[in-house]
Short mmCIF file of C-alpha atoms and ligand atoms in Angstrom, two decimals:
data_model
loop_
_atom_site.label_atom_id
_atom_site.label_comp_id
_atom_site.label_asym_id
_atom_site.label_seq_id
_atom_site.Cartn_x
_atom_site.Cartn_y
_atom_site.Cartn_z
CA UNK A 11 36.64 -104.77 -140.94
CA UNK A 12 33.60 -103.93 -142.85
CA UNK A 13 31.64 -106.63 -141.03
CA UNK A 14 32.85 -105.50 -137.65
CA UNK A 15 30.32 -104.34 -135.24
CA UNK A 16 30.17 -100.65 -134.88
CA UNK A 17 31.35 -100.68 -131.16
CA UNK A 18 34.34 -102.88 -132.02
CA UNK A 19 35.50 -100.56 -134.74
CA UNK A 20 35.35 -97.70 -132.40
CA UNK A 21 37.67 -99.66 -129.98
CA UNK A 22 40.33 -100.27 -132.68
CA UNK A 23 40.12 -96.72 -133.79
CA UNK A 24 40.65 -95.53 -130.26
CA UNK A 25 43.49 -97.94 -129.79
CA UNK A 26 45.07 -96.66 -132.93
CA UNK A 27 44.62 -93.13 -131.79
CA UNK A 28 45.94 -94.03 -128.49
CA UNK A 29 49.04 -95.53 -130.15
CA UNK A 30 49.70 -92.42 -132.05
CA UNK A 31 49.16 -90.31 -129.15
CA UNK A 32 51.44 -92.51 -127.03
CA UNK A 33 54.01 -92.31 -129.72
CA UNK A 34 53.76 -88.57 -129.90
CA UNK A 35 53.84 -88.37 -126.13
CA UNK A 36 56.92 -90.61 -126.15
CA UNK A 37 58.72 -88.44 -128.57
CA UNK A 38 57.54 -85.37 -126.66
CA UNK A 39 58.77 -86.80 -123.40
CA UNK A 40 62.06 -87.75 -125.07
CA UNK A 41 62.29 -84.37 -126.45
CA UNK A 42 61.53 -82.74 -123.09
CA UNK A 43 64.02 -85.08 -121.40
CA UNK A 44 66.54 -84.14 -123.89
CA UNK A 45 65.96 -80.52 -123.41
CA UNK A 46 65.87 -80.92 -119.71
CA UNK A 47 69.19 -82.74 -119.72
CA UNK A 48 70.59 -80.10 -121.95
CA UNK A 49 69.41 -77.48 -119.59
CA UNK A 50 70.70 -79.30 -116.52
CA UNK A 51 74.06 -79.94 -118.05
CA UNK A 52 74.33 -76.25 -118.94
CA UNK A 53 73.34 -75.33 -115.37
CA UNK A 54 75.79 -77.88 -114.05
CA UNK A 55 78.51 -76.52 -116.30
CA UNK A 56 77.80 -73.02 -115.14
CA UNK A 57 77.58 -74.21 -111.44
CA UNK A 58 80.81 -75.90 -111.97
CA UNK A 59 82.33 -72.80 -113.43
CA UNK A 60 80.89 -70.68 -110.54
CA UNK A 61 82.24 -73.30 -108.02
CA UNK A 62 85.69 -73.19 -109.62
CA UNK A 63 85.68 -69.41 -109.50
CA UNK A 64 84.46 -69.50 -105.76
CA UNK A 65 87.12 -72.06 -105.00
CA UNK A 66 89.79 -69.94 -106.66
CA UNK A 67 88.54 -66.86 -104.83
CA UNK A 68 88.41 -68.74 -101.55
CA UNK A 69 91.88 -70.03 -102.04
CA UNK A 70 93.12 -66.49 -102.87
CA UNK A 71 91.37 -65.08 -99.79
CA UNK A 72 92.87 -67.80 -97.72
CA UNK A 73 96.31 -67.00 -99.06
CA UNK A 74 95.73 -63.33 -98.47
CA UNK A 75 93.81 -63.47 -95.22
CA UNK A 76 96.29 -64.32 -92.45
CA UNK A 77 99.18 -62.43 -93.96
CA UNK A 78 97.03 -59.33 -94.60
CA UNK A 79 95.38 -59.40 -91.20
CA UNK A 80 98.76 -59.54 -89.47
CA UNK A 81 100.73 -57.16 -91.63
CA UNK A 82 100.70 -53.51 -90.76
CA UNK A 83 103.56 -52.50 -93.06
CA UNK A 84 102.52 -51.20 -96.36
CA UNK A 85 105.44 -52.79 -98.22
CA UNK A 86 104.66 -56.26 -96.61
CA UNK A 87 100.92 -55.96 -97.43
CA UNK A 88 101.74 -54.99 -101.25
CA UNK A 89 104.16 -57.90 -101.36
CA UNK A 90 101.56 -60.45 -100.29
CA UNK A 91 99.02 -59.08 -102.60
CA UNK A 92 101.25 -58.98 -105.61
CA UNK A 93 102.78 -62.36 -105.01
CA UNK A 94 99.34 -63.95 -104.78
CA UNK A 95 98.09 -62.26 -107.98
CA UNK A 96 101.25 -62.97 -110.08
CA UNK A 97 101.04 -66.51 -108.76
CA UNK A 98 97.32 -67.15 -109.53
CA UNK A 99 96.47 -65.07 -112.59
CA UNK A 100 97.71 -65.24 -116.01
CA UNK A 101 99.13 -61.78 -115.69
CA UNK A 102 102.74 -61.20 -116.70
CA UNK A 103 102.89 -57.83 -114.87
CA UNK A 104 101.13 -56.68 -111.99
CA UNK A 105 101.31 -53.31 -110.21
CA UNK A 106 99.71 -51.56 -107.19
CA UNK A 107 99.17 -47.90 -107.55
CA UNK A 108 98.11 -45.56 -104.64
CA UNK A 109 96.20 -42.36 -105.14
CA UNK A 110 97.79 -39.18 -104.05
CA UNK A 111 94.70 -37.34 -103.16
CA UNK A 112 96.35 -33.87 -103.06
CA UNK A 113 97.75 -34.22 -106.56
CA UNK A 114 94.85 -36.33 -107.85
CA UNK A 115 97.50 -38.61 -109.31
CA UNK A 116 97.95 -42.43 -109.22
CA UNK A 117 101.46 -43.45 -108.37
CA UNK A 118 103.00 -46.95 -108.74
CA UNK A 119 103.95 -47.99 -105.26
CA UNK A 120 104.91 -51.62 -106.00
CA UNK A 121 105.19 -53.79 -109.03
CA UNK A 122 105.89 -57.44 -109.80
CA UNK A 123 106.54 -59.34 -113.06
CA UNK A 124 106.49 -62.96 -113.85
CA UNK A 125 109.79 -62.53 -115.54
CA UNK A 126 111.62 -61.01 -112.64
CA UNK A 127 112.30 -62.06 -109.09
CA UNK A 128 110.71 -60.20 -106.14
CA UNK A 129 108.60 -57.15 -105.77
CA UNK A 130 110.00 -53.57 -106.70
CA UNK A 131 109.00 -50.60 -104.74
CA UNK A 132 108.82 -47.06 -105.93
CA UNK A 133 107.82 -45.37 -102.74
CA UNK A 134 109.88 -42.33 -102.78
CA UNK A 135 110.66 -41.97 -106.52
CA UNK A 136 108.60 -40.08 -108.96
CA UNK A 137 109.79 -42.49 -111.54
CA UNK A 138 106.48 -43.80 -112.95
CA UNK A 139 103.58 -41.52 -112.87
CA UNK A 140 100.21 -41.88 -114.51
CA UNK A 141 98.27 -38.68 -114.92
CA UNK A 142 94.57 -39.19 -114.16
CA UNK A 143 93.21 -38.56 -117.67
CA UNK A 144 95.60 -40.90 -119.51
CA UNK A 145 95.46 -44.57 -118.39
CA UNK A 146 92.89 -47.22 -117.93
CA UNK A 147 93.87 -47.35 -114.33
CA UNK A 148 92.91 -43.66 -113.88
CA UNK A 149 89.62 -44.47 -115.54
CA UNK A 150 89.09 -47.32 -113.08
CA UNK A 151 89.83 -45.02 -110.26
CA UNK A 152 87.64 -42.18 -111.37
CA UNK A 153 84.75 -44.38 -112.24
CA UNK A 154 85.21 -46.50 -109.15
CA UNK A 155 84.72 -49.63 -111.31
CA UNK A 156 86.96 -52.26 -112.59
CA UNK A 157 87.89 -52.13 -116.30
CA UNK A 158 88.71 -55.16 -118.35
CA UNK A 159 90.18 -54.87 -121.79
CA UNK A 160 90.67 -58.48 -122.95
CA UNK A 161 92.22 -57.15 -126.14
CA UNK A 162 93.62 -53.65 -125.93
CA UNK A 163 93.99 -53.11 -129.69
CA UNK A 164 90.24 -53.36 -130.01
CA UNK A 165 89.63 -50.60 -127.55
CA UNK A 166 90.48 -46.95 -128.15
CA UNK A 167 90.40 -46.05 -124.58
CA UNK A 168 93.71 -47.76 -124.27
CA UNK A 169 96.76 -45.40 -125.05
CA UNK A 170 100.02 -47.50 -125.01
CA UNK A 171 102.69 -45.85 -122.82
CA UNK A 172 105.92 -45.17 -124.70
CA UNK A 173 108.76 -47.24 -123.33
CA UNK A 174 106.33 -49.26 -121.07
CA UNK A 175 105.60 -53.08 -121.15
CA UNK A 176 103.71 -54.41 -124.15
CA UNK A 177 100.23 -54.45 -123.03
CA UNK A 178 97.59 -56.51 -125.04
CA UNK A 179 95.25 -57.60 -122.28
CA UNK A 180 94.58 -55.47 -119.19
CA UNK A 181 92.57 -55.53 -116.08
CA UNK A 182 92.37 -52.59 -113.55
CA UNK A 183 90.58 -52.88 -110.29
CA UNK A 184 90.10 -49.97 -107.93
CA UNK A 185 90.88 -50.30 -104.23
CA UNK A 186 87.91 -49.04 -102.62
CA UNK A 187 87.06 -48.68 -98.93
CA UNK A 188 83.69 -47.09 -97.80
CA UNK A 189 83.39 -45.42 -101.33
CA UNK A 190 86.91 -43.93 -101.16
CA UNK A 191 89.39 -44.93 -103.75
CA UNK A 192 92.87 -45.67 -102.36
CA UNK A 193 94.44 -46.93 -105.52
CA UNK A 194 94.30 -49.32 -108.36
CA UNK A 195 95.60 -52.85 -108.94
CA UNK A 196 96.83 -53.20 -112.50
CA UNK A 197 97.20 -56.61 -114.13
CA UNK A 198 98.47 -56.80 -117.69
CA UNK A 199 99.69 -59.35 -120.31
CA UNK A 200 101.55 -58.99 -123.62
CA UNK A 201 99.15 -61.75 -124.94
CA UNK A 202 95.61 -60.65 -126.07
CA UNK A 203 92.57 -62.44 -124.44
CA UNK A 204 94.62 -63.59 -121.43
CA UNK A 205 92.45 -61.78 -118.82
CA UNK A 206 88.88 -62.57 -118.60
CA UNK A 207 85.58 -61.72 -116.95
CA UNK A 208 86.18 -64.50 -114.45
CA UNK A 209 89.56 -62.88 -113.48
CA UNK A 210 87.68 -59.71 -113.16
CA UNK A 211 85.17 -61.09 -110.73
CA UNK A 212 87.75 -62.94 -108.63
CA UNK A 213 90.03 -59.86 -108.58
CA UNK A 214 87.09 -57.83 -107.18
CA UNK A 215 87.03 -60.01 -104.13
CA UNK A 216 90.82 -59.79 -103.83
CA UNK A 217 90.80 -56.14 -104.18
CA UNK A 218 88.14 -55.76 -101.32
CA UNK A 219 90.51 -57.53 -98.91
CA UNK A 220 93.57 -55.72 -100.15
CA UNK A 221 91.89 -52.30 -99.82
CA UNK A 222 91.04 -52.89 -96.19
CA UNK A 223 94.54 -54.01 -95.37
CA UNK A 224 96.08 -50.97 -97.25
CA UNK A 225 93.70 -48.64 -95.51
CA UNK A 226 94.55 -50.08 -92.13
CA UNK A 227 98.26 -49.68 -92.80
CA UNK A 228 97.84 -46.09 -94.12
CA UNK A 229 95.94 -45.14 -91.02
CA UNK A 230 98.59 -46.55 -88.77
CA UNK A 231 101.36 -44.82 -90.92
CA UNK A 232 99.60 -41.49 -90.62
CA UNK A 233 99.06 -41.93 -86.94
CA UNK A 234 102.68 -42.79 -86.36
CA UNK A 235 103.71 -39.89 -88.54
CA UNK A 236 101.69 -37.39 -86.69
CA UNK A 237 102.75 -38.87 -83.29
CA UNK A 238 106.34 -38.50 -84.48
CA UNK A 239 105.73 -34.98 -85.65
CA UNK A 240 104.25 -33.89 -82.34
CA UNK A 241 107.03 -35.73 -80.51
CA UNK A 242 109.57 -33.89 -82.71
CA UNK A 243 107.90 -30.65 -81.63
CA UNK A 244 108.12 -31.49 -78.08
CA UNK A 245 111.62 -32.87 -78.45
CA UNK A 246 112.66 -29.69 -80.20
CA UNK A 247 111.20 -27.73 -77.20
CA UNK A 248 113.36 -29.84 -74.73
CA UNK A 249 116.42 -29.59 -76.93
CA UNK A 250 116.07 -25.85 -77.15
CA UNK A 251 115.70 -25.83 -73.40
CA UNK A 252 118.95 -28.09 -73.14
CA UNK A 253 120.71 -25.90 -75.67
CA UNK A 254 120.50 -23.04 -73.21
CA UNK A 255 123.11 -24.75 -71.16
CA UNK A 256 125.84 -25.05 -73.83
CA UNK A 257 124.89 -21.66 -75.11
CA UNK A 258 125.23 -20.03 -71.76
CA UNK A 259 128.62 -21.53 -71.34
CA UNK A 260 129.82 -20.50 -74.87
CA UNK A 261 128.56 -16.91 -74.18
CA UNK A 262 130.39 -16.79 -70.79
CA UNK A 263 133.57 -18.05 -72.11
CA UNK A 264 133.65 -16.08 -75.22
CA UNK A 265 133.11 -12.90 -73.10
CA UNK A 266 136.07 -13.78 -70.87
CA UNK A 267 138.16 -14.47 -74.05
CA UNK A 268 137.24 -11.00 -75.27
CA UNK A 269 138.76 -9.40 -72.24
CA UNK A 270 142.25 -7.97 -73.01
CA UNK A 271 143.95 -9.47 -69.81
CA UNK A 272 143.07 -13.06 -70.81
CA UNK A 273 146.25 -15.00 -71.30
CA UNK A 274 147.03 -16.97 -74.28
CA UNK A 275 146.79 -20.37 -72.42
CA UNK A 276 143.46 -19.27 -70.97
CA UNK A 277 142.24 -18.44 -74.40
CA UNK A 278 143.26 -21.86 -75.72
CA UNK A 279 141.51 -23.49 -72.84
CA UNK A 280 138.26 -21.54 -73.27
CA UNK A 281 138.33 -22.08 -77.03
CA UNK A 282 138.47 -25.75 -76.25
CA UNK A 283 135.51 -25.50 -73.93
CA UNK A 284 133.55 -23.68 -76.54
CA UNK A 285 134.41 -26.25 -79.20
CA UNK A 286 133.18 -29.03 -76.88
CA UNK A 287 129.96 -27.23 -76.06
CA UNK A 288 129.31 -26.67 -79.80
CA UNK A 289 129.93 -30.42 -80.30
CA UNK A 290 127.35 -31.17 -77.65
CA UNK A 291 124.91 -28.80 -79.28
CA UNK A 292 125.46 -30.27 -82.68
CA UNK A 293 124.98 -33.87 -81.36
CA UNK A 294 121.58 -32.82 -79.85
CA UNK A 295 120.31 -31.42 -83.04
CA UNK A 296 121.58 -34.54 -84.94
CA UNK A 297 119.73 -36.83 -82.62
CA UNK A 298 116.58 -34.84 -83.27
CA UNK A 299 117.06 -35.13 -87.05
CA UNK A 300 117.76 -38.82 -86.75
CA UNK A 301 114.57 -39.35 -84.96
CA UNK A 302 112.63 -37.30 -87.36
CA UNK A 303 113.96 -39.32 -90.19
CA UNK A 304 112.88 -42.49 -88.29
CA UNK A 305 115.63 -44.42 -90.09
CA UNK A 306 118.41 -46.81 -88.98
CA UNK A 307 121.10 -44.96 -87.19
CA UNK A 308 124.76 -45.25 -88.32
CA UNK A 309 127.41 -45.75 -85.67
CA UNK A 310 130.74 -43.98 -85.86
CA UNK A 311 132.84 -46.30 -83.78
CA UNK A 312 136.08 -45.45 -82.20
CA UNK A 313 138.18 -47.24 -79.57
CA UNK A 314 138.42 -45.28 -76.24
CA UNK A 315 139.21 -46.31 -72.60
CA UNK A 316 136.34 -46.02 -70.12
CA UNK A 317 138.23 -43.37 -68.14
CA UNK A 318 138.84 -41.16 -71.12
CA UNK A 319 135.09 -41.48 -72.10
CA UNK A 320 133.99 -40.58 -68.51
CA UNK A 321 136.46 -37.69 -68.46
CA UNK A 322 135.07 -36.28 -71.68
CA UNK A 323 131.54 -35.87 -70.02
CA UNK A 324 132.35 -34.89 -66.36
CA UNK A 325 133.25 -31.23 -67.10
CA UNK A 326 129.88 -30.74 -68.71
CA UNK A 327 128.11 -32.49 -65.90
CA UNK A 328 129.98 -30.43 -63.24
CA UNK A 329 128.81 -27.28 -65.00
CA UNK A 330 125.33 -28.48 -65.33
CA UNK A 331 125.16 -29.66 -61.72
CA UNK A 332 126.88 -26.74 -60.11
CA UNK A 333 123.92 -24.46 -59.61
CA UNK A 334 121.65 -27.27 -58.60
CA UNK A 335 123.66 -28.29 -55.59
CA UNK A 336 124.56 -31.73 -56.96
CA UNK A 337 127.85 -33.44 -56.30
CA UNK A 338 129.34 -35.67 -58.85
CA UNK A 339 131.54 -38.67 -57.88
CA UNK A 340 133.31 -41.18 -60.16
CA UNK A 341 134.80 -44.54 -59.22
CA UNK A 342 136.59 -46.20 -62.14
CA UNK A 343 137.38 -49.71 -60.95
CA UNK A 344 137.78 -51.17 -64.38
CA UNK A 345 139.13 -49.23 -67.25
CA UNK A 346 139.16 -51.39 -70.39
CA UNK A 347 139.00 -50.07 -73.97
CA UNK A 348 135.54 -50.00 -75.46
CA UNK A 349 134.29 -49.55 -79.09
CA UNK A 350 131.75 -46.76 -79.02
CA UNK A 351 130.25 -44.04 -81.09
CA UNK A 352 131.76 -41.38 -78.78
CA UNK A 353 129.14 -38.64 -79.37
CA UNK A 354 126.18 -41.00 -79.23
CA UNK A 355 127.32 -42.42 -75.94
CA UNK A 356 127.91 -38.98 -74.54
CA UNK A 357 124.16 -38.47 -75.25
CA UNK A 358 123.44 -41.63 -73.38
CA UNK A 359 125.16 -40.25 -70.30
CA UNK A 360 123.83 -36.75 -70.76
CA UNK A 361 120.26 -38.18 -71.01
CA UNK A 362 120.58 -40.25 -67.88
CA UNK A 363 122.34 -37.46 -66.00
CA UNK A 364 119.66 -34.91 -67.13
CA UNK A 365 116.96 -37.10 -65.75
CA UNK A 366 118.96 -37.50 -62.52
CA UNK A 367 119.32 -33.70 -62.22
CA UNK A 368 115.63 -33.31 -62.67
CA UNK A 369 114.97 -36.06 -59.95
CA UNK A 370 117.19 -34.11 -57.37
CA UNK A 371 115.59 -30.63 -57.28
CA UNK A 372 116.90 -29.99 -53.80
CA UNK A 373 120.39 -31.28 -54.75
CA UNK A 374 122.07 -34.64 -54.00
CA UNK A 375 124.73 -36.91 -55.31
CA UNK A 376 125.45 -38.58 -58.69
CA UNK A 377 127.80 -41.43 -58.62
CA UNK A 378 129.32 -42.93 -61.84
CA UNK A 379 131.11 -46.26 -61.44
CA UNK A 380 132.79 -48.65 -63.79
CA UNK A 381 133.37 -52.30 -62.76
CA UNK A 382 133.95 -55.62 -64.31
CA UNK A 383 131.08 -57.93 -64.99
CA UNK A 384 132.40 -61.21 -66.42
CA UNK A 385 133.74 -60.37 -69.98
CA UNK A 386 131.91 -57.02 -69.96
CA UNK A 387 132.36 -53.72 -68.44
CA UNK A 388 129.50 -52.15 -66.43
CA UNK A 389 128.81 -48.45 -66.13
CA UNK A 390 126.39 -47.55 -63.25
CA UNK A 391 124.94 -44.11 -62.74
CA UNK A 392 123.34 -43.71 -59.27
CA UNK A 393 121.36 -40.60 -58.08
CA UNK A 394 120.00 -39.79 -54.71
CA UNK A 395 116.81 -38.37 -56.24
CA UNK A 396 112.95 -38.99 -55.89
CA UNK A 397 113.08 -42.38 -57.47
CA UNK A 398 110.63 -43.93 -60.09
CA UNK A 399 107.15 -45.03 -59.04
CA UNK A 400 106.95 -48.88 -59.07
CA UNK A 401 104.47 -49.20 -61.94
CA UNK A 402 106.51 -46.93 -64.17
CA UNK A 403 109.89 -48.67 -63.84
CA UNK A 404 109.02 -51.44 -66.32
CA UNK A 405 107.96 -48.90 -68.95
CA UNK A 406 110.41 -46.13 -68.73
CA UNK A 407 112.51 -47.39 -71.79
CA UNK A 408 109.44 -47.20 -74.00
CA UNK A 409 109.05 -44.12 -76.11
CA UNK A 410 106.65 -41.41 -74.98
CA UNK A 411 106.67 -42.61 -71.32
CA UNK A 412 107.04 -39.54 -69.24
CA UNK A 413 106.06 -38.83 -65.64
CA UNK A 414 106.02 -35.74 -63.48
CA UNK A 415 107.54 -33.34 -65.96
CA UNK A 416 105.80 -30.39 -67.69
CA UNK A 417 107.94 -30.59 -70.79
CA UNK A 418 108.99 -34.25 -70.97
CA UNK A 419 108.63 -36.12 -74.16
CA UNK A 420 109.43 -39.48 -72.78
CA UNK A 421 111.93 -40.06 -75.48
CA UNK A 422 115.18 -39.67 -73.63
CA UNK A 423 115.48 -43.20 -72.26
CA UNK A 424 114.02 -44.66 -75.40
CA UNK A 425 116.94 -43.09 -77.31
CA UNK A 426 119.32 -44.19 -74.54
CA UNK A 427 118.11 -47.87 -74.92
CA UNK A 428 118.42 -47.80 -78.61
CA UNK A 429 121.92 -46.39 -78.66
CA UNK A 430 123.06 -49.00 -76.06
CA UNK A 431 121.53 -51.81 -78.04
CA UNK A 432 122.95 -50.51 -81.29
CA UNK A 433 126.24 -51.08 -79.45
CA UNK A 434 125.23 -54.62 -78.61
CA UNK A 435 124.97 -53.63 -74.96
CA UNK A 436 122.13 -53.68 -72.51
CA UNK A 437 120.76 -51.31 -69.89
CA UNK A 438 118.76 -51.95 -66.73
CA UNK A 439 117.38 -49.82 -63.95
CA UNK A 440 116.65 -50.22 -60.25
CA UNK A 441 114.92 -47.54 -58.26
CA UNK A 442 113.48 -46.95 -54.88
CA UNK A 443 110.86 -44.29 -54.51
CA UNK A 444 112.14 -41.54 -52.24
CA UNK A 445 115.75 -42.74 -52.05
CA UNK A 446 117.23 -42.83 -55.60
CA UNK A 447 117.73 -44.56 -58.99
CA UNK A 448 120.55 -46.49 -60.60
CA UNK A 449 120.95 -47.27 -64.20
CA UNK A 450 123.49 -50.00 -65.23
CA UNK A 451 124.90 -50.27 -68.80
CA UNK A 452 126.83 -53.40 -69.67
CA UNK A 453 129.15 -53.24 -72.70
CA UNK A 454 131.63 -55.48 -74.48
CA UNK A 455 135.15 -54.67 -73.38
CA UNK A 456 138.28 -55.38 -75.46
CA UNK A 457 140.24 -58.21 -73.97
N1 ATP B 82 116.84 -40.76 -62.42
C1 ATP B 82 115.42 -40.74 -62.46
N2 ATP B 82 114.84 -40.50 -61.27
C2 ATP B 82 113.44 -40.46 -61.34
N3 ATP B 82 112.66 -40.66 -62.32
C3 ATP B 82 113.20 -40.89 -63.54
C4 ATP B 82 114.71 -40.96 -63.62
N4 ATP B 82 114.94 -41.14 -64.92
C5 ATP B 82 113.82 -41.31 -65.56
N5 ATP B 82 112.70 -41.11 -64.74
C6 ATP B 82 111.39 -41.18 -65.10
O1 ATP B 82 111.25 -41.77 -66.32
C7 ATP B 82 110.48 -40.96 -67.23
C8 ATP B 82 111.04 -41.23 -68.72
O2 ATP B 82 112.28 -40.61 -68.84
P1 ATP B 82 112.76 -40.16 -70.28
O3 ATP B 82 114.06 -39.54 -70.15
O4 ATP B 82 112.49 -41.28 -71.23
O5 ATP B 82 111.68 -38.99 -70.70
P2 ATP B 82 111.50 -37.55 -70.07
O6 ATP B 82 112.74 -37.21 -69.20
O7 ATP B 82 110.21 -37.49 -69.31
O8 ATP B 82 111.54 -36.73 -71.42
P3 ATP B 82 112.69 -36.34 -72.31
O9 ATP B 82 112.42 -36.95 -73.63
O10 ATP B 82 112.67 -34.85 -72.33
O11 ATP B 82 113.99 -36.91 -71.79
C9 ATP B 82 110.72 -39.55 -66.72
O12 ATP B 82 109.65 -38.65 -67.05
C10 ATP B 82 110.74 -39.80 -65.21
O13 ATP B 82 109.51 -39.83 -64.71
MG1 MG B 83 114.75 -37.44 -69.99
#
């Protein structure tokens, strides 16, 4: 080496330096590569987890989507939400609370548990109440933010409810629409560390959808309620108007009864008239209450012949029609026994006859017929009144359809149809403007 020329020595030196540098660079590159791979794999892992979470959220949304879009009924909506949550999350218990804004209280509306079948509703009971300063749910509601306690024993915000489920892991997600809290969905498990931040993120997406559906159904419910309330007001007005008839009759007959020369037989007869009119009055008010409750109506079925039934209403109709110059005719061609709720069916005829009376302001004729229609008996009620305009005929059995009356609620025929259908019968109408209208009811007859 010593004898090497200067320039050759330099070359070797550079080569060696090059080698060292190359080696260093190789290790650097390896290191960089290793680190890059590590970063990538972490990113991939994260992306994977994100994708998994997104897929879960999407699958939940898909499960919720259609059912929530179609459902308007609050119970159905809560059922869909709770079933999806209990099926997809590791929560043993899940409940949906609604905020009573007036009382500032969260109230459990529906609950579901992995241990029990089906959803339980607490709509009208005050059984389970959470006062707003006590529970995690209330905190989530007041802070308008979801709260996750993976392990409740490590968090002093959690106060166990005596007698309640064992709760070691809890997630409360508020239901918010346009900044307004509607309620809270509460997921809990008796095992610590069951509910995670991932669950919290997915649940936020679920709760957004749920809140929209719930708000929608609450709006519809409120609208129906207020429509029903104003309808009840109107209906009360017509009923009060209708009550004047029986009241007038009761007053008239009781005055005659008070006269000293009224015979015992007459008194008995008038007492019966009064009793019947009171019955009619009670039936009217009951109908109003039933509608106000909006529930299923119960039938009080009894067996009666068509002719006995018609005879029970004709005296009332004659009295109501007398001063209106309306003649009443009945033709009972077929007289089988029918199973009906007597009072309700009287209301059917009174409603139809009441409309007929209003359609014949100048007087006319009302004809009631009974005839055979295959296995059934048909009752037709025909008037010679103004008739129903063509475009209205199809709609008259729908609630709130009224035409040409200052005080009509449009409920009379809707109630008629409901009563007839509750009896497994049907009702149809034909009408000609200017000449008259006929309603035909078909009912099962006893063989
Ligand atoms: N016999 C009839 N002749 C002509 N129009 C009728 C007859 N029966 C019903 N209608 C029409 O159908 C509409 C609906 O009748 P419906 O009894 O349901 O309601 P309404 O009589 O208006 O109110 P209410 O609830 O007080 O009975 C009436 O407003 C009227 O225009
Ligand atoms: Mg009517």
